[in-house]
mmCIF file of C-alpha atoms in Angstrom:
data_model
loop_
_atom_site.group_PDB
_atom_site.id
_atom_site.type_symbol
_atom_site.label_atom_id
_atom_site.label_comp_id
_atom_site.label_asym_id
_atom_site.label_seq_id
_atom_site.Cartn_x
_atom_site.Cartn_y
_atom_site.Cartn_z
ATOM 1 C CA MET A 1 30.316 -70.705 -46.398
ATOM 2 C CA PRO A 2 28.626 -73.970 -45.384
ATOM 3 C CA GLU A 3 30.966 -76.944 -45.606
ATOM 4 C CA GLY A 4 28.409 -78.853 -47.635
ATOM 5 C CA TRP A 5 28.639 -76.565 -50.667
ATOM 6 C CA VAL A 6 30.244 -78.400 -53.558
ATOM 7 C CA ASN A 7 28.495 -76.924 -56.588
ATOM 8 C CA VAL A 8 25.897 -74.353 -57.652
ATOM 9 C CA PHE A 9 23.010 -76.735 -57.005
ATOM 10 C CA ASP A 10 23.988 -76.959 -53.326
ATOM 11 C CA VAL A 11 23.782 -73.169 -53.134
ATOM 12 C CA GLN A 12 20.417 -73.216 -54.893
ATOM 13 C CA ARG A 13 19.006 -75.634 -52.326
ATOM 14 C CA GLU A 14 20.269 -73.463 -49.475
ATOM 15 C CA ALA A 15 18.680 -70.375 -51.035
ATOM 16 C CA GLU A 16 15.393 -72.214 -51.564
ATOM 17 C CA ARG A 17 15.294 -73.109 -47.865
ATOM 18 C CA LYS A 18 15.635 -69.435 -46.960
ATOM 19 C CA LEU A 19 12.962 -68.065 -49.282
ATOM 20 C CA ASP A 20 9.210 -68.049 -48.786
ATOM 21 C CA PRO A 21 7.146 -69.464 -51.684
ATOM 22 C CA GLY A 22 6.341 -66.021 -53.089
ATOM 23 C CA ARG A 23 9.921 -64.804 -53.388
ATOM 24 C CA LEU A 24 11.158 -68.198 -54.526
ATOM 25 C CA GLY A 25 8.583 -68.319 -57.315
ATOM 26 C CA TYR A 26 9.304 -64.764 -58.411
ATOM 27 C CA PHE A 27 13.067 -65.146 -58.728
ATOM 28 C CA SER A 28 13.271 -68.761 -59.897
ATOM 29 C CA GLY A 29 10.102 -69.134 -61.946
ATOM 30 C CA GLY A 30 9.551 -68.852 -65.668
ATOM 31 C CA ALA A 31 6.647 -68.040 -67.956
ATOM 32 C CA GLY A 32 3.719 -70.299 -68.736
ATOM 33 C CA ASP A 33 4.592 -74.000 -68.480
ATOM 34 C CA GLU A 34 8.225 -73.001 -67.816
ATOM 35 C CA LEU A 35 9.370 -75.167 -70.724
ATOM 36 C CA THR A 36 11.895 -72.592 -71.918
ATOM 37 C CA ALA A 37 13.233 -72.046 -68.410
ATOM 38 C CA ARG A 38 13.933 -75.777 -68.111
ATOM 39 C CA GLU A 39 15.290 -76.163 -71.634
ATOM 40 C CA ASN A 40 17.757 -73.332 -71.055
ATOM 41 C CA VAL A 41 19.460 -75.687 -68.602
ATOM 42 C CA ASP A 42 18.950 -78.861 -70.630
ATOM 43 C CA ALA A 43 20.210 -77.416 -73.917
ATOM 44 C CA TRP A 44 23.779 -77.145 -72.631
ATOM 45 C CA ARG A 45 23.593 -80.854 -71.830
ATOM 46 C CA ASP A 46 22.878 -81.674 -75.471
ATOM 47 C CA TRP A 47 26.559 -81.140 -76.275
ATOM 48 C CA ARG A 48 29.457 -83.528 -75.679
ATOM 49 C CA LEU A 49 33.128 -82.619 -75.411
ATOM 50 C CA ARG A 50 35.984 -83.960 -77.554
ATOM 51 C CA PRO A 51 39.138 -83.721 -75.420
ATOM 52 C CA ARG A 52 42.561 -83.742 -77.067
ATOM 53 C CA GLN A 53 45.555 -85.473 -75.481
ATOM 54 C CA LEU A 54 49.309 -84.896 -75.498
ATOM 55 C CA THR A 55 48.834 -81.194 -76.235
ATOM 56 C CA GLY A 56 51.699 -80.118 -73.986
ATOM 57 C CA VAL A 57 49.426 -77.911 -71.883
ATOM 58 C CA GLU A 58 50.718 -77.883 -68.328
ATOM 59 C CA THR A 59 48.872 -74.871 -66.915
ATOM 60 C CA VAL A 60 45.658 -73.146 -67.915
ATOM 61 C CA SER A 61 44.237 -69.675 -67.411
ATOM 62 C CA THR A 62 40.586 -68.728 -67.521
ATOM 63 C CA ALA A 63 41.363 -65.036 -68.067
ATOM 64 C CA VAL A 64 40.014 -63.330 -71.201
ATOM 65 C CA GLU A 65 39.176 -59.890 -72.545
ATOM 66 C CA VAL A 66 35.530 -58.927 -72.952
ATOM 67 C CA LEU A 67 34.495 -55.669 -74.607
ATOM 68 C CA GLY A 68 38.046 -54.348 -74.443
ATOM 69 C CA GLY A 69 38.754 -55.122 -70.802
ATOM 70 C CA PRO A 70 40.044 -58.037 -68.726
ATOM 71 C CA VAL A 71 38.026 -60.490 -66.661
ATOM 72 C CA ALA A 72 39.341 -63.385 -64.603
ATOM 73 C CA ALA A 73 36.994 -65.769 -66.427
ATOM 74 C CA PRO A 74 34.374 -65.445 -69.187
ATOM 75 C CA ILE A 75 31.657 -65.517 -66.521
ATOM 76 C CA LEU A 76 29.864 -62.187 -65.977
ATOM 77 C CA VAL A 77 27.056 -61.278 -63.588
ATOM 78 C CA ALA A 78 23.729 -60.801 -65.375
ATOM 79 C CA PRO A 79 21.326 -58.002 -64.409
ATOM 80 C CA VAL A 80 18.738 -59.123 -61.845
ATOM 81 C CA ALA A 81 16.196 -56.692 -60.420
ATOM 82 C CA PHE A 82 15.219 -56.026 -56.795
ATOM 83 C CA GLN A 83 18.158 -57.722 -55.098
ATOM 84 C CA ARG A 84 17.388 -56.156 -51.718
ATOM 85 C CA ALA A 85 14.299 -58.348 -51.694
ATOM 86 C CA LEU A 86 16.814 -61.202 -51.251
ATOM 87 C CA ASP A 87 19.582 -59.664 -49.150
ATOM 88 C CA PRO A 88 19.730 -56.451 -47.081
ATOM 89 C CA GLU A 89 22.720 -55.159 -49.059
ATOM 90 C CA GLY A 90 21.398 -56.276 -52.434
ATOM 91 C CA GLU A 91 23.291 -54.953 -55.438
ATOM 92 C CA THR A 92 26.123 -53.460 -53.385
ATOM 93 C CA ALA A 93 26.908 -56.921 -52.022
ATOM 94 C CA MET A 94 26.740 -58.355 -55.540
ATOM 95 C CA ALA A 95 29.109 -55.652 -56.780
ATOM 96 C CA ARG A 96 31.673 -56.592 -54.144
ATOM 97 C CA ALA A 97 31.313 -60.262 -55.096
ATOM 98 C CA ALA A 98 31.886 -59.556 -58.778
ATOM 99 C CA ALA A 99 34.869 -57.364 -57.981
ATOM 100 C CA ALA A 100 36.420 -60.036 -55.749
ATOM 101 C CA ALA A 101 35.917 -62.620 -58.497
ATOM 102 C CA GLY A 102 37.502 -60.300 -61.062
ATOM 103 C CA THR A 103 34.517 -59.967 -63.351
ATOM 104 C CA VAL A 104 31.873 -57.560 -64.649
ATOM 105 C CA MET A 105 28.598 -56.856 -62.857
ATOM 106 C CA CYS A 106 25.655 -55.677 -64.934
ATOM 107 C CA LEU A 107 23.311 -53.503 -62.849
ATOM 108 C CA SER A 108 19.580 -53.653 -63.553
ATOM 109 C CA THR A 109 17.470 -50.583 -64.280
ATOM 110 C CA LEU A 110 15.193 -51.990 -61.561
ATOM 111 C CA ALA A 111 17.988 -52.132 -59.014
ATOM 112 C CA THR A 112 17.428 -51.271 -55.385
ATOM 113 C CA ALA A 113 20.681 -49.304 -55.353
ATOM 114 C CA ARG A 114 21.704 -46.367 -57.529
ATOM 115 C CA PRO A 115 24.676 -46.684 -59.886
ATOM 116 C CA THR A 116 26.700 -44.271 -57.734
ATOM 117 C CA GLU A 117 26.067 -46.456 -54.672
ATOM 118 C CA VAL A 118 27.159 -49.599 -56.514
ATOM 119 C CA ALA A 119 30.274 -47.851 -57.816
ATOM 120 C CA ALA A 120 31.198 -46.755 -54.294
ATOM 121 C CA ALA A 121 30.745 -50.311 -52.997
ATOM 122 C CA ALA A 122 33.299 -51.732 -55.441
ATOM 123 C CA PRO A 123 35.555 -48.917 -56.693
ATOM 124 C CA GLY A 124 37.769 -49.886 -59.588
ATOM 125 C CA ALA A 125 35.633 -52.881 -60.569
ATOM 126 C CA ARG A 126 34.165 -53.237 -64.044
ATOM 127 C CA ARG A 127 30.445 -52.402 -64.302
ATOM 128 C CA TRP A 128 27.809 -52.297 -67.038
ATOM 129 C CA PHE A 129 24.311 -50.820 -66.845
ATOM 130 C CA GLN A 130 21.195 -52.608 -68.098
ATOM 131 C CA LEU A 131 18.492 -50.350 -69.533
ATOM 132 C CA TYR A 132 14.828 -51.004 -70.262
ATOM 133 C CA PRO A 133 13.243 -48.902 -73.050
ATOM 134 C CA PHE A 134 11.288 -45.995 -71.538
ATOM 135 C CA SER A 135 8.496 -44.166 -73.339
ATOM 136 C CA ASP A 136 10.140 -40.927 -72.248
ATOM 137 C CA ALA A 137 13.607 -40.891 -73.791
ATOM 138 C CA GLY A 138 14.630 -38.331 -71.187
ATOM 139 C CA ILE A 139 14.363 -40.965 -68.452
ATOM 140 C CA SER A 140 16.609 -43.302 -70.441
ATOM 141 C CA ARG A 141 19.171 -40.546 -70.962
ATOM 142 C CA ALA A 142 19.150 -39.610 -67.268
ATOM 143 C CA LEU A 143 19.650 -43.226 -66.195
ATOM 144 C CA MET A 144 22.510 -43.710 -68.655
ATOM 145 C CA ALA A 145 24.116 -40.414 -67.661
ATOM 146 C CA GLU A 146 24.286 -41.310 -63.976
ATOM 147 C CA ALA A 147 25.690 -44.742 -64.711
ATOM 148 C CA ILE A 148 28.310 -43.493 -67.146
ATOM 149 C CA GLU A 149 29.363 -40.694 -64.793
ATOM 150 C CA ALA A 150 29.794 -43.362 -62.107
ATOM 151 C CA GLY A 151 32.181 -45.290 -64.343
ATOM 152 C CA PHE A 152 29.893 -47.854 -65.932
ATOM 153 C CA GLU A 153 31.584 -48.966 -69.153
ATOM 154 C CA ALA A 154 28.658 -50.110 -71.281
ATOM 155 C CA VAL A 155 24.870 -50.010 -71.616
ATOM 156 C CA VAL A 156 22.964 -53.273 -72.077
ATOM 157 C CA LEU A 157 19.575 -52.540 -73.653
ATOM 158 C CA THR A 158 16.968 -55.221 -72.934
ATOM 159 C CA VAL A 159 14.548 -55.527 -75.861
ATOM 160 C CA ASP A 160 12.398 -58.569 -74.996
ATOM 161 C CA ALA A 161 10.291 -56.705 -72.395
ATOM 162 C CA PRO A 162 7.764 -55.132 -71.896
ATOM 163 C CA PRO A 163 5.203 -56.601 -71.767
ATOM 164 C CA GLY A 164 5.913 -58.993 -68.929
ATOM 165 C CA GLY A 165 5.548 -62.703 -69.522
ATOM 166 C CA ASN A 166 2.872 -65.015 -68.162
ATOM 167 C CA ARG A 167 4.338 -65.569 -64.682
ATOM 168 C CA GLU A 168 1.844 -68.074 -63.314
ATOM 169 C CA GLN A 169 3.809 -68.834 -60.162
ATOM 170 C CA ASP A 170 3.363 -65.208 -59.075
ATOM 171 C CA ARG A 171 -0.353 -65.396 -59.784
ATOM 172 C CA ARG A 172 -0.673 -68.539 -57.666
ATOM 173 C CA THR A 173 1.217 -67.135 -54.687
ATOM 174 C CA GLY A 174 -0.082 -63.592 -55.120
ATOM 175 C CA TYR A 175 3.471 -62.350 -54.768
ATOM 176 C CA ALA A 176 4.484 -58.865 -55.819
ATOM 177 C CA ILE A 177 7.647 -56.949 -54.984
ATOM 178 C CA PRO A 178 6.796 -55.088 -51.749
ATOM 179 C CA ALA A 179 6.160 -51.372 -52.092
ATOM 180 C CA GLU A 180 8.926 -50.641 -49.579
ATOM 181 C CA VAL A 181 11.496 -52.110 -51.993
ATOM 182 C CA GLU A 182 12.538 -48.898 -53.696
ATOM 183 C CA ILE A 183 14.041 -48.189 -57.117
ATOM 184 C CA PRO A 184 16.129 -45.093 -56.344
ATOM 185 C CA GLY A 185 17.715 -44.833 -59.800
ATOM 186 C CA ILE A 186 14.369 -44.333 -61.509
ATOM 187 C CA ALA A 187 13.272 -41.913 -58.788
ATOM 188 C CA ALA A 188 16.342 -39.794 -59.497
ATOM 189 C CA ALA A 189 15.819 -39.961 -63.253
ATOM 190 C CA LEU A 190 12.246 -38.758 -62.760
ATOM 191 C CA GLY A 191 13.463 -35.902 -60.572
ATOM 192 C CA ARG A 192 11.401 -37.057 -57.621
ATOM 193 C CA GLY A 193 12.502 -36.268 -54.107
ATOM 194 C CA LYS A 194 10.625 -39.215 -52.659
ATOM 195 C CA PRO A 195 11.377 -42.910 -53.203
ATOM 196 C CA PHE A 196 9.927 -44.704 -56.202
ATOM 197 C CA SER A 197 8.549 -48.226 -55.822
ATOM 198 C CA VAL A 198 7.838 -50.962 -58.360
ATOM 199 C CA THR A 199 4.159 -50.019 -58.448
ATOM 200 C CA GLY A 200 3.507 -48.531 -61.852
ATOM 201 C CA VAL A 201 7.082 -48.805 -63.097
ATOM 202 C CA PHE A 202 6.112 -50.848 -66.140
ATOM 203 C CA ASP A 203 3.710 -48.107 -67.168
ATOM 204 C CA LEU A 204 6.795 -46.013 -67.913
ATOM 205 C CA LEU A 205 8.224 -48.511 -70.401
ATOM 206 C CA THR A 206 7.479 -48.874 -74.087
ATOM 207 C CA ALA A 207 6.985 -51.941 -76.260
ATOM 208 C CA SER A 208 7.152 -49.917 -79.474
ATOM 209 C CA LEU A 209 10.935 -49.639 -79.833
ATOM 210 C CA THR A 210 12.230 -49.815 -83.433
ATOM 211 C CA TRP A 211 15.642 -50.396 -84.972
ATOM 212 C CA ASP A 212 15.859 -46.667 -85.711
ATOM 213 C CA ASP A 213 15.221 -46.016 -82.012
ATOM 214 C CA LEU A 214 18.019 -48.430 -81.182
ATOM 215 C CA ALA A 215 20.395 -46.500 -83.427
ATOM 216 C CA GLY A 216 19.483 -43.309 -81.570
ATOM 217 C CA ILE A 217 20.119 -44.879 -78.172
ATOM 218 C CA ALA A 218 23.463 -46.216 -79.369
ATOM 219 C CA ALA A 219 24.437 -42.736 -80.561
ATOM 220 C CA ASP A 220 23.312 -41.132 -77.282
ATOM 221 C CA ALA A 221 25.027 -43.615 -75.011
ATOM 222 C CA GLY A 222 28.602 -42.486 -75.565
ATOM 223 C CA VAL A 223 29.767 -45.959 -74.451
ATOM 224 C CA PRO A 224 29.391 -49.355 -76.126
ATOM 225 C CA LEU A 225 25.775 -50.526 -76.398
ATOM 226 C CA LEU A 226 24.868 -54.202 -76.219
ATOM 227 C CA VAL A 227 21.412 -55.494 -77.136
ATOM 228 C CA LYS A 228 20.023 -58.154 -74.816
ATOM 229 C CA GLY A 229 17.130 -60.467 -75.611
ATOM 230 C CA LEU A 230 17.943 -61.677 -79.147
ATOM 231 C CA LEU A 231 17.398 -65.242 -80.356
ATOM 232 C CA THR A 232 17.710 -65.013 -84.154
ATOM 233 C CA ALA A 233 20.479 -64.355 -86.647
ATOM 234 C CA GLU A 234 18.281 -61.750 -88.361
ATOM 235 C CA ASP A 235 17.898 -59.612 -85.245
ATOM 236 C CA ALA A 236 21.541 -59.971 -84.273
ATOM 237 C CA SER A 237 22.614 -58.689 -87.699
ATOM 238 C CA LEU A 238 20.171 -55.781 -87.475
ATOM 239 C CA ALA A 239 21.453 -54.853 -84.034
ATOM 240 C CA VAL A 240 25.026 -54.610 -85.270
ATOM 241 C CA GLU A 241 23.954 -52.692 -88.376
ATOM 242 C CA HIS A 242 22.193 -50.148 -86.123
ATOM 243 C CA GLY A 243 25.156 -49.411 -83.904
ATOM 244 C CA ALA A 244 25.321 -52.174 -81.304
ATOM 245 C CA ALA A 245 28.791 -53.129 -80.136
ATOM 246 C CA GLY A 246 27.508 -56.489 -79.019
ATOM 247 C CA VAL A 247 24.519 -58.760 -78.521
ATOM 248 C CA VAL A 248 23.347 -60.917 -75.648
ATOM 249 C CA VAL A 249 21.668 -64.146 -76.705
ATOM 250 C CA SER A 250 18.907 -64.300 -74.111
ATOM 251 C CA ASN A 251 15.282 -65.237 -73.553
ATOM 252 C CA HIS A 252 15.068 -63.452 -70.186
ATOM 253 C CA GLY A 253 15.722 -66.678 -68.308
ATOM 254 C CA GLY A 254 12.572 -68.198 -69.780
ATOM 255 C CA ARG A 255 10.493 -65.523 -68.046
ATOM 256 C CA GLN A 256 9.004 -63.894 -71.145
ATOM 257 C CA LEU A 257 7.879 -66.051 -74.090
ATOM 258 C CA ASP A 258 7.522 -69.677 -73.081
ATOM 259 C CA ARG A 259 8.506 -72.156 -75.819
ATOM 260 C CA SER A 260 10.965 -69.724 -77.301
ATOM 261 C CA VAL A 261 14.217 -71.348 -78.331
ATOM 262 C CA ALA A 262 16.783 -72.179 -75.641
ATOM 263 C CA THR A 263 19.774 -69.873 -75.696
ATOM 264 C CA ALA A 264 22.312 -72.647 -76.283
ATOM 265 C CA ASP A 265 20.319 -73.597 -79.389
ATOM 266 C CA ALA A 266 20.107 -69.997 -80.630
ATOM 267 C CA LEU A 267 23.772 -69.169 -80.045
ATOM 268 C CA PRO A 268 25.375 -70.868 -83.103
ATOM 269 C CA GLU A 269 23.289 -69.046 -85.724
ATOM 270 C CA ILE A 270 23.885 -65.699 -84.042
ATOM 271 C CA VAL A 271 27.630 -66.273 -83.886
ATOM 272 C CA GLU A 272 27.587 -67.175 -87.576
ATOM 273 C CA ALA A 273 25.600 -64.053 -88.451
ATOM 274 C CA VAL A 274 27.598 -61.593 -86.370
ATOM 275 C CA GLY A 275 31.032 -63.117 -86.874
ATOM 276 C CA ARG A 276 33.719 -60.920 -85.391
ATOM 277 C CA ARG A 277 31.817 -57.695 -86.031
ATOM 278 C CA ALA A 278 30.589 -57.520 -82.436
ATOM 279 C CA THR A 279 30.859 -59.066 -78.996
ATOM 280 C CA VAL A 280 28.547 -62.047 -78.496
ATOM 281 C CA LEU A 281 27.399 -63.006 -75.005
ATOM 282 C CA VAL A 282 24.881 -65.605 -73.881
ATOM 283 C CA ASP A 283 22.874 -66.208 -70.718
ATOM 284 C CA GLY A 284 20.269 -68.702 -69.568
ATOM 285 C CA GLY A 285 20.770 -72.070 -67.903
ATOM 286 C CA ILE A 286 24.481 -71.795 -67.087
ATOM 287 C CA ARG A 287 25.000 -74.004 -64.045
ATOM 288 C CA ARG A 288 28.425 -75.564 -64.572
ATOM 289 C CA GLY A 289 31.883 -74.559 -65.714
ATOM 290 C CA VAL A 290 31.392 -77.139 -68.464
ATOM 291 C CA ASP A 291 28.427 -75.064 -69.675
ATOM 292 C CA VAL A 292 30.714 -72.032 -69.862
ATOM 293 C CA ALA A 293 33.243 -73.992 -71.918
ATOM 294 C CA ILE A 294 30.521 -75.139 -74.324
ATOM 295 C CA GLY A 295 29.225 -71.579 -74.714
ATOM 296 C CA VAL A 296 32.683 -70.277 -75.561
ATOM 297 C CA ALA A 297 33.375 -73.211 -77.886
ATOM 298 C CA LEU A 298 30.148 -72.333 -79.719
ATOM 299 C CA GLY A 299 31.501 -68.827 -80.278
ATOM 300 C CA ALA A 300 30.414 -66.702 -77.320
ATOM 301 C CA ASP A 301 32.958 -64.283 -75.905
ATOM 302 C CA ALA A 302 31.549 -64.888 -72.413
ATOM 303 C CA VAL A 303 28.443 -65.988 -70.552
ATOM 304 C CA LEU A 304 26.318 -64.203 -67.974
ATOM 305 C CA VAL A 305 24.870 -65.879 -64.887
ATOM 306 C CA GLY A 306 21.811 -64.525 -63.110
ATOM 307 C CA ARG A 307 20.020 -67.060 -60.928
ATOM 308 C CA PRO A 308 23.203 -68.796 -59.683
ATOM 309 C CA ALA A 309 24.595 -65.445 -58.555
ATOM 310 C CA ILE A 310 21.445 -64.463 -56.675
ATOM 311 C CA TRP A 311 21.226 -67.914 -55.084
ATOM 312 C CA GLY A 312 24.666 -67.206 -53.687
ATOM 313 C CA LEU A 313 23.556 -63.767 -52.557
ATOM 314 C CA THR A 314 20.472 -65.200 -50.853
ATOM 315 C CA ALA A 315 22.307 -68.059 -49.166
ATOM 316 C CA GLY A 316 25.430 -66.204 -48.091
ATOM 317 C CA GLY A 317 25.412 -62.522 -49.014
ATOM 318 C CA SER A 318 28.381 -61.121 -50.893
ATOM 319 C CA GLU A 319 30.589 -64.056 -49.924
ATOM 320 C CA GLY A 320 27.975 -66.497 -51.174
ATOM 321 C CA ALA A 321 27.748 -64.804 -54.576
ATOM 322 C CA GLU A 322 31.540 -64.700 -54.817
ATOM 323 C CA TRP A 323 31.680 -68.422 -53.969
ATOM 324 C CA VAL A 324 29.366 -69.189 -56.895
ATOM 325 C CA LEU A 325 31.430 -67.165 -59.363
ATOM 326 C CA ARG A 326 34.684 -68.736 -58.193
ATOM 327 C CA ALA A 327 33.223 -72.247 -58.210
ATOM 328 C CA LEU A 328 32.115 -71.864 -61.837
ATOM 329 C CA ALA A 329 35.551 -70.492 -62.778
ATOM 330 C CA GLU A 330 37.293 -73.397 -61.037
ATOM 331 C CA GLU A 331 35.097 -75.896 -62.863
ATOM 332 C CA LEU A 332 35.930 -74.112 -66.118
ATOM 333 C CA ALA A 333 39.658 -74.306 -65.404
ATOM 334 C CA LEU A 334 39.445 -78.046 -64.787
ATOM 335 C CA THR A 335 37.420 -78.494 -67.978
ATOM 336 C CA LEU A 336 40.033 -76.610 -70.002
ATOM 337 C CA SER A 337 42.816 -78.727 -68.564
ATOM 338 C CA LEU A 338 41.020 -81.979 -69.324
ATOM 339 C CA LEU A 339 40.242 -80.769 -72.852
ATOM 340 C CA GLY A 340 43.932 -80.075 -73.420
ATOM 341 C CA VAL A 341 43.689 -76.327 -74.035
ATOM 342 C CA ALA A 342 45.493 -73.460 -72.306
ATOM 343 C CA GLY A 343 42.596 -71.011 -72.191
ATOM 344 C CA PRO A 344 39.025 -70.267 -73.268
ATOM 345 C CA ARG A 345 40.074 -68.685 -76.548
ATOM 346 C CA ASP A 346 41.556 -72.011 -77.644
ATOM 347 C CA LEU A 347 38.110 -73.609 -77.602
ATOM 348 C CA SER A 348 36.240 -74.159 -80.866
ATOM 349 C CA HIS A 349 33.612 -76.321 -82.559
ATOM 350 C CA GLU A 350 36.326 -78.968 -82.910
ATOM 351 C CA HIS A 351 35.916 -79.636 -79.199
ATOM 352 C CA LEU A 352 32.176 -80.331 -79.504
ATOM 353 C CA ARG A 353 29.671 -82.689 -80.992
ATOM 354 C CA ARG A 354 25.946 -83.080 -80.446
ATOM 355 C CA ALA A 355 24.856 -85.769 -78.030
ATOM 356 C CA LEU A 356 23.559 -88.888 -79.736
ATOM 357 C CA ALA A 357 20.233 -88.560 -77.936
ATOM 358 C CA THR A 358 18.950 -85.004 -77.632
ATOM 359 C CA ARG A 359 15.762 -83.721 -76.079
ATOM 360 C CA VAL A 360 12.496 -85.221 -77.285
ATOM 361 C CA TYR A 361 9.667 -82.733 -77.641
ATOM 362 C CA SER A 362 6.233 -84.092 -76.734
ATOM 363 C CA VAL A 363 3.422 -83.324 -79.160
#
């Protein structure tokens, strides 16, 4: 890795230098004015830490259990589509990075590698499968079946898309995922012998999913189901009541509904509503190990990182993505030590207070 890399922002700048405007806008941009995309980052900065001294903590460990299994740190890899548009190895390289960092990779439905290929690239590593809601339930079942047969431990159902958000950067650059970037998992689920491209894929999805439908998917899955894309206590409670083993507090990285609440702001009410009935994860705007500590102190079991991981992939392939995951974990370890706690599970609201000056919304 380049000697100049010190933190995630260094990796981001390197990735930005490598990408043309179209790809950069597609993977880094948000919806509309991109207010939510920016506030996802800023909202973590609205919290201040309350370190305790003389706690007798000499060594710390970032290791935790998430959804019944171990991870080296509460930092998981979020699902990001079309990774071979960024790196020739795409999701297989990301799988190796997650495995080397000792964490979970969540594979997108819109991946450019099939679940079996990702499993072969990192045998023995923990993997989850992200699922979009298809109009044809048979496609959903086929996608889940392949992933589960390949050893994927959980299904993460994304419920805040379709439709797609107002991605104005893509409209300005005219960028679209190239037709040669294939989605082999969907092709297999459709029973097609030929490759399947992004063209028309969103026509296969449905925006009419109901809570009863969610209960059916949870029953069909045969593995724990997490619901991704929730921002309210009401929806989090409904998800658990309809069979979800966990929820992911997420606004799709600010790529769907601009001016929706930042995930750090939504997290406390969801933790309060769900309690210990289900796993609670959060994504959006995580750029520092301190952000991870704040998320866990607010009640999340772990965080997911999307853009930082793909910046690493873009800038340095599998090793670059691994560097990002390890850098965040190292920052977390230092934060824990300075807070006077032995591990993430020792964090709580007692270690936090709101900043005296928080964001000012213009009207």
